[in-house]
Short mmCIF file of C-alpha atoms in Angstrom, two decimals:
data_model
loop_
_atom_site.label_atom_id
_atom_site.label_comp_id
_atom_site.label_asym_id
_atom_site.label_seq_id
_atom_site.Cartn_x
_atom_site.Cartn_y
_atom_site.Cartn_z
CA UNK I 712 153.51 90.33 58.97
CA UNK I 713 151.77 88.89 55.90
CA UNK I 714 153.36 87.06 53.07
CA UNK I 715 153.15 89.96 50.57
CA UNK I 716 154.67 92.29 53.10
CA UNK I 717 157.59 89.94 53.57
CA UNK I 718 158.14 89.68 50.03
CA UNK I 719 158.05 93.51 49.61
CA UNK I 720 160.53 93.89 52.34
CA UNK I 721 162.88 91.36 50.85
CA UNK I 722 162.49 92.92 47.33
CA UNK I 723 163.36 96.34 48.70
CA UNK I 724 166.41 95.04 50.76
CA UNK I 725 167.50 93.04 47.64
CA UNK I 726 167.27 96.09 45.37
CA UNK I 727 169.32 98.21 47.88
CA UNK I 728 172.00 95.47 48.00
CA UNK I 729 172.02 95.43 44.13
CA UNK I 730 172.48 99.11 44.06
CA UNK I 731 175.47 98.78 46.34
CA UNK I 732 176.86 95.76 44.25
CA UNK I 733 176.47 97.71 40.96
CA UNK I 734 178.17 100.83 42.47
CA UNK I 735 180.98 98.61 43.71
CA UNK I 736 181.33 96.88 40.29
CA UNK I 737 181.51 100.27 38.56
CA UNK I 738 184.07 101.57 40.95
CA UNK I 739 186.28 98.41 40.56
CA UNK I 740 185.80 98.51 36.74
CA UNK I 741 186.87 102.18 36.67
CA UNK I 742 187.10 103.97 33.29
CA UNK I 743 186.75 100.75 31.25
CA UNK I 744 183.39 99.86 32.80
CA UNK I 745 181.93 103.27 31.63
CA UNK I 746 183.37 103.30 28.05
CA UNK I 747 184.03 99.78 27.14
CA UNK I 748 181.05 97.69 25.99
CA UNK I 749 182.57 94.40 27.01
CA UNK I 750 183.34 95.63 30.55
CA UNK I 751 179.88 97.08 30.89
CA UNK I 752 178.33 93.90 29.64
CA UNK I 753 180.28 92.04 32.30
CA UNK I 754 178.94 94.42 35.09
CA UNK I 755 175.46 94.18 33.77
CA UNK I 756 175.52 90.36 33.41
CA UNK I 757 177.09 89.95 36.97
CA UNK I 758 174.42 92.14 38.52
CA UNK I 759 171.54 90.38 36.65
CA UNK I 760 172.88 87.04 37.58
CA UNK I 761 173.16 88.09 41.17
CA UNK I 762 169.66 89.46 41.21
CA UNK I 763 168.10 86.42 39.69
CA UNK I 764 169.82 83.97 42.11
CA UNK I 765 169.09 86.14 45.26
CA UNK I 766 165.55 86.85 44.13
CA UNK I 767 164.76 83.12 43.68
CA UNK I 768 166.41 81.87 46.70
CA UNK I 769 164.87 84.61 48.96
CA UNK I 770 161.32 83.87 47.57
CA UNK I 771 161.67 80.19 48.06
CA UNK I 772 162.65 80.71 51.55
CA UNK I 773 159.84 83.20 52.24
CA UNK I 774 157.31 80.70 50.68
CA UNK I 775 158.71 77.76 52.76
CA UNK I 776 158.34 79.79 56.02
CA UNK I 777 154.93 81.33 55.43
CA UNK I 778 153.26 78.78 53.26
CA UNK I 779 149.59 79.39 54.69
CA UNK I 780 149.32 83.07 53.45
CA UNK I 781 150.64 82.40 49.77
CA UNK I 782 147.13 81.27 48.52
CA UNK I 783 145.22 84.08 49.94
CA UNK I 784 143.67 86.66 47.52
CA UNK I 785 144.66 90.25 47.71
CA UNK I 786 142.32 92.49 49.55
CA UNK I 787 141.33 95.89 48.29
CA UNK I 788 143.98 97.70 50.34
CA UNK I 789 146.88 95.51 48.78
CA UNK I 790 145.50 95.95 45.32
CA UNK I 791 145.50 99.65 45.60
CA UNK I 792 148.97 99.76 47.05
CA UNK I 793 150.12 97.44 44.16
CA UNK I 794 148.60 99.81 41.57
CA UNK I 795 150.19 103.00 43.27
CA UNK I 796 153.53 101.16 43.48
CA UNK I 797 153.35 100.04 39.89
CA UNK I 798 152.55 103.65 38.90
CA UNK I 799 155.92 104.84 40.37
CA UNK I 800 157.84 102.04 38.94
CA UNK I 801 156.48 102.54 35.46
CA UNK I 802 157.29 106.38 35.67
CA UNK I 803 160.83 105.67 36.66
CA UNK I 804 161.20 102.92 33.93
CA UNK I 805 159.88 105.24 31.21
CA UNK I 806 162.05 108.19 32.31
CA UNK I 807 165.19 106.08 32.36
CA UNK I 808 164.29 104.58 28.88
CA UNK I 809 163.88 108.22 27.48
CA UNK I 810 167.09 109.35 29.18
CA UNK I 811 169.17 106.45 27.65
CA UNK I 812 167.74 107.11 24.35
CA UNK I 813 168.42 110.94 24.49
CA UNK I 814 172.00 110.25 25.73
CA UNK I 815 172.73 107.92 22.75
CA UNK I 816 170.98 110.29 20.39
CA UNK I 817 173.08 113.14 21.64
CA UNK I 818 176.23 111.13 21.34
CA UNK I 819 175.38 110.21 17.75
CA UNK I 820 174.26 113.80 16.85
CA UNK I 821 177.14 115.82 18.49
CA UNK I 822 180.54 114.50 17.72
CA UNK I 823 180.31 110.83 18.43
CA UNK I 824 183.04 109.29 16.62
CA UNK I 825 183.12 105.45 15.99
CA UNK I 826 185.34 104.95 18.87
CA UNK I 827 183.09 107.23 21.28
CA UNK I 828 179.95 105.65 20.04
CA UNK I 829 179.28 102.95 22.67
CA UNK I 830 176.06 101.46 24.25
CA UNK I 831 177.82 101.24 27.73
CA UNK I 832 176.35 104.32 29.10
CA UNK I 833 172.71 103.69 27.99
CA UNK I 834 173.01 100.12 29.10
CA UNK I 835 174.33 100.91 32.56
CA UNK I 836 171.66 103.70 32.85
CA UNK I 837 168.94 101.20 31.98
CA UNK I 838 170.36 98.75 34.56
CA UNK I 839 170.28 101.30 37.36
CA UNK I 840 166.84 102.58 36.12
CA UNK I 841 165.50 98.94 36.38
CA UNK I 842 166.88 98.52 39.93
CA UNK I 843 165.56 101.92 41.16
CA UNK I 844 162.08 101.20 39.56
CA UNK I 845 161.71 97.96 41.44
CA UNK I 846 163.03 99.57 44.56
CA UNK I 847 160.35 102.37 44.20
CA UNK I 848 157.68 99.66 43.58
CA UNK I 849 158.44 97.78 46.69
CA UNK I 850 159.03 100.87 48.73
CA UNK I 851 155.97 102.62 47.72
CA UNK I 852 153.76 99.55 48.27
CA UNK I 853 155.21 99.29 51.75
CA UNK I 854 154.59 102.94 52.45
CA UNK I 855 150.96 102.85 51.30
CA UNK I 856 150.34 99.57 53.21
CA UNK I 857 151.74 101.04 56.41
CA UNK I 858 150.23 104.44 55.98
CA UNK I 859 146.81 102.89 55.20
CA UNK I 860 145.71 103.48 51.70
#
C-alpha cells in the first residue's frame, strides 16, 4: 500500500472516530450542549483539539514508517481521485454552510427571542459538516483508487 493510500485510510478512520467522539460529547452534554453556547464551544474545542493531536501523531507515524514514498509525485490516477474526492468534500462543506446560515436565519426571523438566539446549533452543524466533508474526501479517493479511475 502506498504512502498516500495509508494517509487516506488513517484520515477516514480518524474522521469516523471523531464522529463517534462528537456524538458521545453531545450525548454527555445533553440539553446544555445543544442550547448553551459555552457548552457547545467546549464540545467543539475538545473535538478540534482531539482531531489536531490525532492527525499530527498519525501522520508523523506514517511518514516515519514509509519514508521512501513520501517524496514521489502523484500519478494521473491519484490526481483524478484527489479531484473527485475534493468535489464531494466541497459539496458537503458548502451544503453545511448554507444549512447553518438558513437555520440561524430562520431562528432570527421566526420567534427567536434573545434567549433562544444562540450560535450553538449552527456551530455544531458546521463541526459535523466539516468532519463529514473530510470523511467523504478520504472515502471517495479510496473508492476511486481501488475502483480504478
